[in-house]
Short mmCIF file of C-alpha atoms in Angstrom, two decimals:
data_model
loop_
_atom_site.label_atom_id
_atom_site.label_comp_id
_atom_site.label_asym_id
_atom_site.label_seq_id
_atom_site.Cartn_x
_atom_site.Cartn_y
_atom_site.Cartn_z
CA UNK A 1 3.36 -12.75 13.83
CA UNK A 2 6.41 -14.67 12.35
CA UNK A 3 7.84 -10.84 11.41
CA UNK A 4 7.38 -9.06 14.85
CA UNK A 5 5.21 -6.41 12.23
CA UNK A 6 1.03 -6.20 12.88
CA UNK A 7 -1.27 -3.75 11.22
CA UNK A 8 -4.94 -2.43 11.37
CA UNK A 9 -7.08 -3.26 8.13
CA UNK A 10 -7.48 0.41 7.44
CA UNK A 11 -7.95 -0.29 3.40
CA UNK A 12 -7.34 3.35 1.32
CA UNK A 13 -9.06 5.85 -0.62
CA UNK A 14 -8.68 5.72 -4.71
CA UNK A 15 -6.81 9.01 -6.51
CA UNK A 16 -10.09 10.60 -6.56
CA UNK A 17 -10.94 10.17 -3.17
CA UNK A 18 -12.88 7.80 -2.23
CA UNK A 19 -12.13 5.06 0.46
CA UNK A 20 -12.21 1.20 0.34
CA UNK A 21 -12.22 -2.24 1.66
CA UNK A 22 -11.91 -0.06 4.94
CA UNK A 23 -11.56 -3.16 7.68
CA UNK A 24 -10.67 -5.87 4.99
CA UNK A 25 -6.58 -5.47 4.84
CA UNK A 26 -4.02 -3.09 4.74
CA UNK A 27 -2.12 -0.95 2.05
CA UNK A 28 1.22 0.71 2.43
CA UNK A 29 3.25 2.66 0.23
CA UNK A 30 6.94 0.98 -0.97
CA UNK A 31 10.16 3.05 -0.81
CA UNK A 32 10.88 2.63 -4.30
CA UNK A 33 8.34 4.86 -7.07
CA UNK A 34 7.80 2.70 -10.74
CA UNK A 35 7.77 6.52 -12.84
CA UNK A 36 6.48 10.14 -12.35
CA UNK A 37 2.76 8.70 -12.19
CA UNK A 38 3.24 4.88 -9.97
CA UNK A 39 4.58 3.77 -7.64
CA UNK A 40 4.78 0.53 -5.71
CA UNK A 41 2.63 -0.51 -3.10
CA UNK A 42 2.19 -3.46 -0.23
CA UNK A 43 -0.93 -5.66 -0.08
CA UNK A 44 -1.44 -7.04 2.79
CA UNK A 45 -4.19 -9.52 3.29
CA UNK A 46 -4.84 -12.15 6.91
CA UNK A 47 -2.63 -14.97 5.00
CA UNK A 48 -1.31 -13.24 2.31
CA UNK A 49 1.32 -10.18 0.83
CA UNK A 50 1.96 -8.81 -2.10
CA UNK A 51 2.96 -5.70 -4.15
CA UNK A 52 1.87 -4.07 -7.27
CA UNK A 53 1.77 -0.62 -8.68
CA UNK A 54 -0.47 2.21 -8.07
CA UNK A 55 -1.32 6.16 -8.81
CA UNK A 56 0.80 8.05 -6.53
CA UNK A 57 -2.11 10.32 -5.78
CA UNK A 58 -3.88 7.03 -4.16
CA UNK A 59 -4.02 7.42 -0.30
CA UNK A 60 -2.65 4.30 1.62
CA UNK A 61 -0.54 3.75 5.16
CA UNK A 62 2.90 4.95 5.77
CA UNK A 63 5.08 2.90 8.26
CA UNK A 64 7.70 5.30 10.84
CA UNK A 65 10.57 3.30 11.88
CA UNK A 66 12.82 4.53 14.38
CA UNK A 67 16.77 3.97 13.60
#
């Protein structure tokens, strides 16, 4: 893509466990929390990005990158 950066749709599972939207788009954890309970997350969609708040107990992707 324009970004060099691809990713598998591999959706997430909600704070009480149970997984979504599995094969419909991608959801990583931001660097930076909101408070003790949120913190920010990436959307990411075929055409589309964008970043909102979630629990912290949520489970989404983490991206490694190597200095």
């Amino acid at each position: 893509d324009d970004y060099g950066f691809s990713a598998l749709p591999a959706g997430g599972s909600q704070h009480y466990g149970k997984s979504f939207d599995v094969g419909d788009f991608a959801l990583f954890w931001f660097v930076s929390e909101y408070n003790r309970k949120y913190s920010y997350r990436w959307h990411l969609r075929a055409k589309a990005a964008d970043y909102n708040m979630s629990y912290k107990d949520s489970g989404y992707s983490v991206r490694c990158l190597k200095d």
